[in-house]
């Protein structure tokens, strides 16, 4: 009885795998066609290749890489040993721990953002001591804050290997002695897990704790911060608070993830006593 042969396209359809994947398996020496026509170059697959491909896919689902699977087929047994299975179980348990940790961090981040979006317009909070990656620059206007962050500061922090604890805390401090709509001397700070090595763009420093700060939500473009400052200082006067340090502007949603400036969310933080 002659052996049944399938062209690569037919084999691809029946096994629900792309031709590109089959050629990749062939290049790795993992799944060779049963026959290759020397004149046409057509590749033909048999029932044996079907069974082998099924085994390959099963092993991949169990976490074995293609290189590991090839080693198994180079071996006589064609199946993982008890030692190999034990190692794969340990790897899976480690990956599971990492995924659980990632899920917990994402949950914390999500819950923090929910709290931020639903917080009262004014709140009194303490700001803990933190380590920040800092960048100070004179920018032409407030609209330049977004590009400065994601075109310059972000890539440099990534290059330096900065790790930011969730949910993420970034803010700016203005160093101008008086208001100016242009040539704004601004310092951008983002909380990081540890001190790093300074570069031409990023400097690392430790900021002391702020025992008490008035926090106020600002919704809208940065050019309207004055509206929120007016409200904040009126509230401080009514409550008998005084400014006790340099204010911060914390950014929650901005140009990097929200196109409409009217939906940008920031929090003004003013140390008080």
PDB file of C-alpha atoms in Angstrom:
ATOM      1  CA  UNK A   1       0.000   0.000   0.000  1.00  0.00           C
ATOM      2  CA  UNK A   2       1.420   3.354  -1.029  1.00  0.00           C
ATOM      3  CA  UNK A   3       2.067   5.976   1.614  1.00  0.00           C
ATOM      4  CA  UNK A   4      -0.318   8.956   1.626  1.00  0.00           C
ATOM      5  CA  UNK A   5       1.447  12.216   0.769  1.00  0.00           C
ATOM      6  CA  UNK A   6       0.243  15.794   1.187  1.00  0.00           C
ATOM      7  CA  UNK A   7       1.613  18.941  -0.379  1.00  0.00           C
ATOM      8  CA  UNK A   8       2.792  21.575   2.089  1.00  0.00           C
ATOM      9  CA  UNK A   9      -0.334  23.699   1.519  1.00  0.00           C
ATOM     10  CA  UNK A  10      -2.669  20.781   2.144  1.00  0.00           C
ATOM     11  CA  UNK A  11      -0.666  19.752   5.192  1.00  0.00           C
ATOM     12  CA  UNK A  12      -0.793  23.345   6.447  1.00  0.00           C
ATOM     13  CA  UNK A  13      -4.585  23.497   6.117  1.00  0.00           C
ATOM     14  CA  UNK A  14      -5.284  20.157   7.757  1.00  0.00           C
ATOM     15  CA  UNK A  15      -2.891  20.748  10.661  1.00  0.00           C
ATOM     16  CA  UNK A  16      -3.944  24.395  11.094  1.00  0.00           C
ATOM     17  CA  UNK A  17      -0.413  25.724  10.998  1.00  0.00           C
ATOM     18  CA  UNK A  18       1.029  28.283   8.585  1.00  0.00           C
ATOM     19  CA  UNK A  19       3.416  27.353   5.791  1.00  0.00           C
ATOM     20  CA  UNK A  20       5.840  29.890   7.272  1.00  0.00           C
ATOM     21  CA  UNK A  21       5.859  27.933  10.537  1.00  0.00           C
ATOM     22  CA  UNK A  22       6.430  24.638   8.702  1.00  0.00           C
ATOM     23  CA  UNK A  23       9.398  26.125   6.840  1.00  0.00           C
ATOM     24  CA  UNK A  24      10.755  27.437  10.141  1.00  0.00           C
ATOM     25  CA  UNK A  25      10.494  23.959  11.670  1.00  0.00           C
ATOM     26  CA  UNK A  26      12.294  22.563   8.632  1.00  0.00           C
ATOM     27  CA  UNK A  27      15.105  25.121   8.889  1.00  0.00           C
ATOM     28  CA  UNK A  28      15.647  24.148  12.516  1.00  0.00           C
ATOM     29  CA  UNK A  29      15.809  20.503  11.509  1.00  0.00           C
ATOM     30  CA  UNK A  30      12.812  19.747  13.681  1.00  0.00           C
ATOM     31  CA  UNK A  31      10.177  18.681  11.156  1.00  0.00           C
ATOM     32  CA  UNK A  32      11.531  17.681   7.752  1.00  0.00           C
ATOM     33  CA  UNK A  33       9.177  16.863   4.854  1.00  0.00           C
ATOM     34  CA  UNK A  34       8.828  13.179   4.105  1.00  0.00           C
ATOM     35  CA  UNK A  35       9.876  13.909   0.530  1.00  0.00           C
ATOM     36  CA  UNK A  36      11.097  16.861  -1.545  1.00  0.00           C
ATOM     37  CA  UNK A  37      10.724  16.642  -5.328  1.00  0.00           C
ATOM     38  CA  UNK A  38      14.190  17.293  -6.740  1.00  0.00           C
ATOM     39  CA  UNK A  39      12.776  18.903  -9.890  1.00  0.00           C
ATOM     40  CA  UNK A  40       9.933  21.051  -8.588  1.00  0.00           C
ATOM     41  CA  UNK A  41      11.054  21.551  -5.001  1.00  0.00           C
ATOM     42  CA  UNK A  42       7.569  20.583  -3.837  1.00  0.00           C
ATOM     43  CA  UNK A  43       7.480  19.357  -0.269  1.00  0.00           C
ATOM     44  CA  UNK A  44       5.325  16.390   0.682  1.00  0.00           C
ATOM     45  CA  UNK A  45       4.291  15.354   4.178  1.00  0.00           C
ATOM     46  CA  UNK A  46       3.009  12.018   5.448  1.00  0.00           C
ATOM     47  CA  UNK A  47       0.929  10.713   8.336  1.00  0.00           C
ATOM     48  CA  UNK A  48       4.132  10.382  10.389  1.00  0.00           C
ATOM     49  CA  UNK A  49       4.724  14.136  10.058  1.00  0.00           C
ATOM     50  CA  UNK A  50       1.156  14.768  11.243  1.00  0.00           C
ATOM     51  CA  UNK A  51       1.762  12.791  14.392  1.00  0.00           C
ATOM     52  CA  UNK A  52       5.140  14.425  14.972  1.00  0.00           C
ATOM     53  CA  UNK A  53       3.719  17.927  14.487  1.00  0.00           C
ATOM     54  CA  UNK A  54       0.987  17.163  17.004  1.00  0.00           C
ATOM     55  CA  UNK A  55       3.621  16.074  19.518  1.00  0.00           C
ATOM     56  CA  UNK A  56       5.657  19.229  18.868  1.00  0.00           C
ATOM     57  CA  UNK A  57       2.647  21.417  19.536  1.00  0.00           C
ATOM     58  CA  UNK A  58       1.779  19.499  22.704  1.00  0.00           C
ATOM     59  CA  UNK A  59       5.326  19.973  23.995  1.00  0.00           C
ATOM     60  CA  UNK A  60       5.228  23.681  23.148  1.00  0.00           C
ATOM     61  CA  UNK A  61       2.035  24.056  25.171  1.00  0.00           C
ATOM     62  CA  UNK A  62       3.884  22.499  28.097  1.00  0.00           C
ATOM     63  CA  UNK A  63       6.562  25.174  27.836  1.00  0.00           C
ATOM     64  CA  UNK A  64       9.279  23.376  25.896  1.00  0.00           C
ATOM     65  CA  UNK A  65      11.188  25.525  23.401  1.00  0.00           C
ATOM     66  CA  UNK A  66      11.810  24.370  19.836  1.00  0.00           C
ATOM     67  CA  UNK A  67      15.479  23.798  20.665  1.00  0.00           C
ATOM     68  CA  UNK A  68      14.526  21.637  23.638  1.00  0.00           C
ATOM     69  CA  UNK A  69      12.074  19.673  21.476  1.00  0.00           C
ATOM     70  CA  UNK A  70      14.742  19.131  18.827  1.00  0.00           C
ATOM     71  CA  UNK A  71      17.079  17.756  21.496  1.00  0.00           C
ATOM     72  CA  UNK A  72      14.334  15.348  22.551  1.00  0.00           C
ATOM     73  CA  UNK A  73      13.978  14.080  18.987  1.00  0.00           C
ATOM     74  CA  UNK A  74      17.718  13.757  18.645  1.00  0.00           C
ATOM     75  CA  UNK A  75      17.544  11.464  21.655  1.00  0.00           C
ATOM     76  CA  UNK A  76      16.354   7.891  21.319  1.00  0.00           C
ATOM     77  CA  UNK A  77      13.388   8.188  23.684  1.00  0.00           C
ATOM     78  CA  UNK A  78      11.738  11.209  21.977  1.00  0.00           C
ATOM     79  CA  UNK A  79      10.078  12.021  25.328  1.00  0.00           C
ATOM     80  CA  UNK A  80      11.146  14.227  28.279  1.00  0.00           C
ATOM     81  CA  UNK A  81      12.865  12.488  31.165  1.00  0.00           C
ATOM     82  CA  UNK A  82      11.656  12.773  34.757  1.00  0.00           C
ATOM     83  CA  UNK A  83      14.492  15.234  35.414  1.00  0.00           C
ATOM     84  CA  UNK A  84      13.508  17.396  32.455  1.00  0.00           C
ATOM     85  CA  UNK A  85       9.866  17.394  33.511  1.00  0.00           C
ATOM     86  CA  UNK A  86      10.859  18.344  37.061  1.00  0.00           C
ATOM     87  CA  UNK A  87      12.955  21.252  35.750  1.00  0.00           C
ATOM     88  CA  UNK A  88      10.068  22.402  33.564  1.00  0.00           C
ATOM     89  CA  UNK A  89       7.723  22.267  36.551  1.00  0.00           C
ATOM     90  CA  UNK A  90      10.143  24.462  38.541  1.00  0.00           C
ATOM     91  CA  UNK A  91      10.366  26.933  35.643  1.00  0.00           C
ATOM     92  CA  UNK A  92       6.577  27.041  35.419  1.00  0.00           C
ATOM     93  CA  UNK A  93       6.236  27.647  39.158  1.00  0.00           C
ATOM     94  CA  UNK A  94       8.718  30.527  38.921  1.00  0.00           C
ATOM     95  CA  UNK A  95       6.831  32.018  35.965  1.00  0.00           C
ATOM     96  CA  UNK A  96       3.605  31.638  37.917  1.00  0.00           C
ATOM     97  CA  UNK A  97       5.078  33.608  40.842  1.00  0.00           C
ATOM     98  CA  UNK A  98       6.195  36.344  38.458  1.00  0.00           C
ATOM     99  CA  UNK A  99       2.756  36.496  36.828  1.00  0.00           C
ATOM    100  CA  UNK A 100       1.033  36.677  40.212  1.00  0.00           C
ATOM    101  CA  UNK A 101       3.394  39.480  41.265  1.00  0.00           C
ATOM    102  CA  UNK A 102       2.703  41.309  37.995  1.00  0.00           C
ATOM    103  CA  UNK A 103      -1.056  40.879  38.471  1.00  0.00           C
ATOM    104  CA  UNK A 104      -0.861  42.256  42.021  1.00  0.00           C
ATOM    105  CA  UNK A 105       1.133  45.282  40.856  1.00  0.00           C
ATOM    106  CA  UNK A 106      -1.384  45.921  38.080  1.00  0.00           C
ATOM    107  CA  UNK A 107      -4.246  45.627  40.556  1.00  0.00           C
ATOM    108  CA  UNK A 108      -2.549  48.124  42.872  1.00  0.00           C
ATOM    109  CA  UNK A 109      -1.979  50.483  39.961  1.00  0.00           C
ATOM    110  CA  UNK A 110      -5.580  50.204  38.770  1.00  0.00           C
ATOM    111  CA  UNK A 111      -6.985  50.724  42.265  1.00  0.00           C
ATOM    112  CA  UNK A 112      -4.705  53.717  42.792  1.00  0.00           C
ATOM    113  CA  UNK A 113      -5.912  55.313  39.555  1.00  0.00           C
ATOM    114  CA  UNK A 114      -9.531  54.660  40.547  1.00  0.00           C
ATOM    115  CA  UNK A 115      -8.919  56.349  43.891  1.00  0.00           C
ATOM    116  CA  UNK A 116      -7.232  59.284  42.164  1.00  0.00           C
ATOM    117  CA  UNK A 117     -10.123  59.777  39.739  1.00  0.00           C
ATOM    118  CA  UNK A 118     -12.746  59.566  42.492  1.00  0.00           C
ATOM    119  CA  UNK A 119     -10.910  61.550  45.212  1.00  0.00           C
ATOM    120  CA  UNK A 120     -12.478  64.751  46.509  1.00  0.00           C
ATOM    121  CA  UNK A 121     -11.395  67.953  44.797  1.00  0.00           C
ATOM    122  CA  UNK A 122      -9.341  68.868  47.882  1.00  0.00           C
ATOM    123  CA  UNK A 123      -7.594  66.454  50.230  1.00  0.00           C
ATOM    124  CA  UNK A 124      -4.842  66.668  52.821  1.00  0.00           C
ATOM    125  CA  UNK A 125      -2.162  63.995  52.396  1.00  0.00           C
ATOM    126  CA  UNK A 126       1.368  63.234  53.541  1.00  0.00           C
ATOM    127  CA  UNK A 127       4.017  62.692  50.866  1.00  0.00           C
ATOM    128  CA  UNK A 128       6.640  60.064  51.784  1.00  0.00           C
ATOM    129  CA  UNK A 129      10.385  60.380  51.274  1.00  0.00           C
ATOM    130  CA  UNK A 130      11.230  59.149  47.770  1.00  0.00           C
ATOM    131  CA  UNK A 131      14.100  58.703  45.343  1.00  0.00           C
ATOM    132  CA  UNK A 132      13.540  60.417  42.001  1.00  0.00           C
ATOM    133  CA  UNK A 133      15.112  60.574  38.575  1.00  0.00           C
ATOM    134  CA  UNK A 134      15.246  64.304  37.865  1.00  0.00           C
ATOM    135  CA  UNK A 135      15.620  66.387  34.706  1.00  0.00           C
ATOM    136  CA  UNK A 136      15.713  70.185  34.704  1.00  0.00           C
ATOM    137  CA  UNK A 137      15.283  72.194  31.522  1.00  0.00           C
ATOM    138  CA  UNK A 138      14.018  75.541  30.259  1.00  0.00           C
ATOM    139  CA  UNK A 139      11.097  74.763  27.947  1.00  0.00           C
ATOM    140  CA  UNK A 140       9.354  77.182  25.563  1.00  0.00           C
ATOM    141  CA  UNK A 141       5.840  76.659  26.992  1.00  0.00           C
ATOM    142  CA  UNK A 142       3.683  74.237  28.967  1.00  0.00           C
ATOM    143  CA  UNK A 143       2.770  72.305  25.811  1.00  0.00           C
ATOM    144  CA  UNK A 144       6.405  71.172  25.624  1.00  0.00           C
ATOM    145  CA  UNK A 145       6.112  69.135  28.841  1.00  0.00           C
ATOM    146  CA  UNK A 146       4.624  66.088  27.064  1.00  0.00           C
ATOM    147  CA  UNK A 147       7.244  65.808  24.278  1.00  0.00           C
ATOM    148  CA  UNK A 148      10.027  66.422  26.817  1.00  0.00           C
ATOM    149  CA  UNK A 149       8.776  63.468  28.875  1.00  0.00           C
ATOM    150  CA  UNK A 150       8.199  60.823  26.220  1.00  0.00           C
ATOM    151  CA  UNK A 151      10.822  61.872  23.666  1.00  0.00           C
ATOM    152  CA  UNK A 152      13.773  62.654  25.947  1.00  0.00           C
ATOM    153  CA  UNK A 153      13.293  61.661  29.587  1.00  0.00           C
ATOM    154  CA  UNK A 154      11.499  58.332  29.012  1.00  0.00           C
ATOM    155  CA  UNK A 155      14.096  56.877  26.603  1.00  0.00           C
ATOM    156  CA  UNK A 156      16.956  58.022  28.848  1.00  0.00           C
ATOM    157  CA  UNK A 157      15.415  56.445  31.950  1.00  0.00           C
ATOM    158  CA  UNK A 158      14.947  53.228  29.989  1.00  0.00           C
ATOM    159  CA  UNK A 159      18.580  53.346  28.858  1.00  0.00           C
ATOM    160  CA  UNK A 160      19.715  53.785  32.458  1.00  0.00           C
ATOM    161  CA  UNK A 161      17.580  50.821  33.563  1.00  0.00           C
ATOM    162  CA  UNK A 162      15.394  52.835  35.938  1.00  0.00           C
ATOM    163  CA  UNK A 163      12.729  50.836  37.765  1.00  0.00           C
ATOM    164  CA  UNK A 164       9.614  52.754  38.806  1.00  0.00           C
ATOM    165  CA  UNK A 165       7.419  51.360  41.592  1.00  0.00           C
ATOM    166  CA  UNK A 166       3.720  51.096  40.698  1.00  0.00           C
ATOM    167  CA  UNK A 167       1.402  52.874  40.398  1.00  0.00           C
ATOM    168  CA  UNK A 168       3.959  55.446  39.246  1.00  0.00           C
ATOM    169  CA  UNK A 169       4.536  58.957  40.572  1.00  0.00           C
ATOM    170  CA  UNK A 170       5.835  61.780  38.414  1.00  0.00           C
ATOM    171  CA  UNK A 171       5.610  65.523  38.919  1.00  0.00           C
ATOM    172  CA  UNK A 172       7.162  68.839  37.973  1.00  0.00           C
ATOM    173  CA  UNK A 173       8.578  71.682  40.046  1.00  0.00           C
ATOM    174  CA  UNK A 174       8.824  75.161  38.556  1.00  0.00           C
ATOM    175  CA  UNK A 175      11.935  77.210  39.408  1.00  0.00           C
ATOM    176  CA  UNK A 176      10.923  80.550  37.886  1.00  0.00           C
ATOM    177  CA  UNK A 177      10.680  83.309  40.491  1.00  0.00           C
ATOM    178  CA  UNK A 178       7.664  84.747  38.718  1.00  0.00           C
ATOM    179  CA  UNK A 179       5.081  83.634  36.168  1.00  0.00           C
ATOM    180  CA  UNK A 180       6.155  83.487  32.564  1.00  0.00           C
ATOM    181  CA  UNK A 181       4.211  81.792  29.721  1.00  0.00           C
ATOM    182  CA  UNK A 182       7.473  81.114  27.883  1.00  0.00           C
ATOM    183  CA  UNK A 183      11.005  80.024  28.844  1.00  0.00           C
ATOM    184  CA  UNK A 184       9.733  78.004  31.806  1.00  0.00           C
ATOM    185  CA  UNK A 185      12.477  76.684  34.094  1.00  0.00           C
ATOM    186  CA  UNK A 186      10.954  73.340  35.012  1.00  0.00           C
ATOM    187  CA  UNK A 187      12.210  70.218  36.773  1.00  0.00           C
ATOM    188  CA  UNK A 188      10.613  66.859  36.000  1.00  0.00           C
ATOM    189  CA  UNK A 189      10.854  64.173  38.697  1.00  0.00           C
ATOM    190  CA  UNK A 190       9.787  60.529  38.547  1.00  0.00           C
ATOM    191  CA  UNK A 191       9.928  58.152  41.477  1.00  0.00           C
ATOM    192  CA  UNK A 192      12.379  55.255  41.081  1.00  0.00           C
ATOM    193  CA  UNK A 193      13.223  52.284  43.272  1.00  0.00           C
ATOM    194  CA  UNK A 194      16.898  53.100  43.818  1.00  0.00           C
ATOM    195  CA  UNK A 195      19.620  55.655  43.212  1.00  0.00           C
ATOM    196  CA  UNK A 196      21.326  55.339  39.838  1.00  0.00           C
ATOM    197  CA  UNK A 197      24.309  56.845  38.085  1.00  0.00           C
ATOM    198  CA  UNK A 198      23.734  60.388  36.849  1.00  0.00           C
ATOM    199  CA  UNK A 199      23.870  61.120  33.128  1.00  0.00           C
ATOM    200  CA  UNK A 200      23.850  64.304  31.082  1.00  0.00           C
ATOM    201  CA  UNK A 201      20.017  64.161  31.068  1.00  0.00           C
ATOM    202  CA  UNK A 202      19.035  62.440  34.338  1.00  0.00           C
ATOM    203  CA  UNK A 203      20.195  63.116  37.890  1.00  0.00           C
ATOM    204  CA  UNK A 204      19.156  61.016  40.877  1.00  0.00           C
ATOM    205  CA  UNK A 205      18.300  62.475  44.271  1.00  0.00           C
ATOM    206  CA  UNK A 206      16.382  61.774  47.447  1.00  0.00           C
ATOM    207  CA  UNK A 207      13.478  64.055  48.325  1.00  0.00           C
ATOM    208  CA  UNK A 208      12.474  64.372  52.000  1.00  0.00           C
ATOM    209  CA  UNK A 209       9.001  63.530  53.214  1.00  0.00           C
ATOM    210  CA  UNK A 210       6.292  66.201  53.271  1.00  0.00           C
ATOM    211  CA  UNK A 211       4.239  65.782  56.474  1.00  0.00           C
ATOM    212  CA  UNK A 212       1.189  67.608  55.120  1.00  0.00           C
ATOM    213  CA  UNK A 213       0.217  68.699  51.601  1.00  0.00           C
ATOM    214  CA  UNK A 214      -2.931  70.141  50.109  1.00  0.00           C
ATOM    215  CA  UNK A 215      -3.775  68.051  47.037  1.00  0.00           C
ATOM    216  CA  UNK A 216      -6.168  69.340  44.410  1.00  0.00           C
ATOM    217  CA  UNK A 217      -7.337  67.749  41.158  1.00  0.00           C
ATOM    218  CA  UNK A 218      -6.935  69.764  37.969  1.00  0.00           C
ATOM    219  CA  UNK A 219      -8.816  68.618  34.871  1.00  0.00           C
ATOM    220  CA  UNK A 220      -7.840  70.293  31.616  1.00  0.00           C
ATOM    221  CA  UNK A 221      -4.800  71.659  29.778  1.00  0.00           C
ATOM    222  CA  UNK A 222      -1.751  72.884  31.647  1.00  0.00           C
ATOM    223  CA  UNK A 223      -2.290  76.471  30.473  1.00  0.00           C
ATOM    224  CA  UNK A 224      -5.234  76.641  32.900  1.00  0.00           C
ATOM    225  CA  UNK A 225      -3.323  75.652  36.045  1.00  0.00           C
ATOM    226  CA  UNK A 226      -3.923  79.204  37.303  1.00  0.00           C
ATOM    227  CA  UNK A 227      -7.614  78.388  37.754  1.00  0.00           C
ATOM    228  CA  UNK A 228      -6.841  75.540  40.133  1.00  0.00           C
ATOM    229  CA  UNK A 229      -4.186  77.528  42.016  1.00  0.00           C
ATOM    230  CA  UNK A 230      -6.752  80.271  42.576  1.00  0.00           C
ATOM    231  CA  UNK A 231      -9.143  77.744  44.105  1.00  0.00           C
ATOM    232  CA  UNK A 232      -6.396  76.067  46.112  1.00  0.00           C
ATOM    233  CA  UNK A 233      -5.142  79.270  47.726  1.00  0.00           C
ATOM    234  CA  UNK A 234      -8.695  80.416  48.453  1.00  0.00           C
ATOM    235  CA  UNK A 235      -9.298  77.073  50.206  1.00  0.00           C
ATOM    236  CA  UNK A 236      -6.023  77.415  52.151  1.00  0.00           C
ATOM    237  CA  UNK A 237      -6.975  80.900  53.301  1.00  0.00           C
ATOM    238  CA  UNK A 238     -10.399  79.719  54.436  1.00  0.00           C
ATOM    239  CA  UNK A 239      -8.892  76.795  56.372  1.00  0.00           C
ATOM    240  CA  UNK A 240      -6.046  78.810  57.865  1.00  0.00           C
ATOM    241  CA  UNK A 241      -3.208  76.963  56.103  1.00  0.00           C
ATOM    242  CA  UNK A 242       0.116  78.465  55.044  1.00  0.00           C
ATOM    243  CA  UNK A 243       2.515  77.365  52.306  1.00  0.00           C
ATOM    244  CA  UNK A 244       5.385  75.327  53.800  1.00  0.00           C
ATOM    245  CA  UNK A 245       7.448  74.343  50.756  1.00  0.00           C
ATOM    246  CA  UNK A 246       7.716  74.192  47.002  1.00  0.00           C
ATOM    247  CA  UNK A 247       4.591  72.967  45.243  1.00  0.00           C
ATOM    248  CA  UNK A 248       4.496  70.007  42.842  1.00  0.00           C
ATOM    249  CA  UNK A 249       2.319  69.253  39.851  1.00  0.00           C
ATOM    250  CA  UNK A 250       1.665  65.511  39.555  1.00  0.00           C
ATOM    251  CA  UNK A 251       0.551  64.132  36.177  1.00  0.00           C
ATOM    252  CA  UNK A 252      -2.005  61.303  35.992  1.00  0.00           C
ATOM    253  CA  UNK A 253      -3.362  61.506  32.416  1.00  0.00           C
ATOM    254  CA  UNK A 254      -1.766  63.639  29.731  1.00  0.00           C
ATOM    255  CA  UNK A 255      -0.716  63.843  26.102  1.00  0.00           C
ATOM    256  CA  UNK A 256       1.020  60.451  26.311  1.00  0.00           C
ATOM    257  CA  UNK A 257      -2.281  58.571  26.766  1.00  0.00           C
ATOM    258  CA  UNK A 258      -5.114  61.071  26.245  1.00  0.00           C
ATOM    259  CA  UNK A 259      -5.452  63.141  23.076  1.00  0.00           C
ATOM    260  CA  UNK A 260      -8.116  65.527  24.366  1.00  0.00           C
ATOM    261  CA  UNK A 261      -6.473  68.158  26.647  1.00  0.00           C
ATOM    262  CA  UNK A 262      -9.834  68.769  28.319  1.00  0.00           C
ATOM    263  CA  UNK A 263      -9.556  65.254  29.816  1.00  0.00           C
ATOM    264  CA  UNK A 264      -6.004  65.592  31.111  1.00  0.00           C
ATOM    265  CA  UNK A 265      -5.841  64.923  34.844  1.00  0.00           C
ATOM    266  CA  UNK A 266      -3.200  66.445  37.108  1.00  0.00           C
ATOM    267  CA  UNK A 267      -2.903  66.876  40.871  1.00  0.00           C
ATOM    268  CA  UNK A 268      -1.439  70.011  42.396  1.00  0.00           C
ATOM    269  CA  UNK A 269       0.392  69.255  45.671  1.00  0.00           C
ATOM    270  CA  UNK A 270       1.207  72.207  47.973  1.00  0.00           C
ATOM    271  CA  UNK A 271       3.131  71.594  51.235  1.00  0.00           C
ATOM    272  CA  UNK A 272       1.221  73.324  54.056  1.00  0.00           C
ATOM    273  CA  UNK A 273       1.337  73.919  57.787  1.00  0.00           C
TER     274      UNK A 273
END
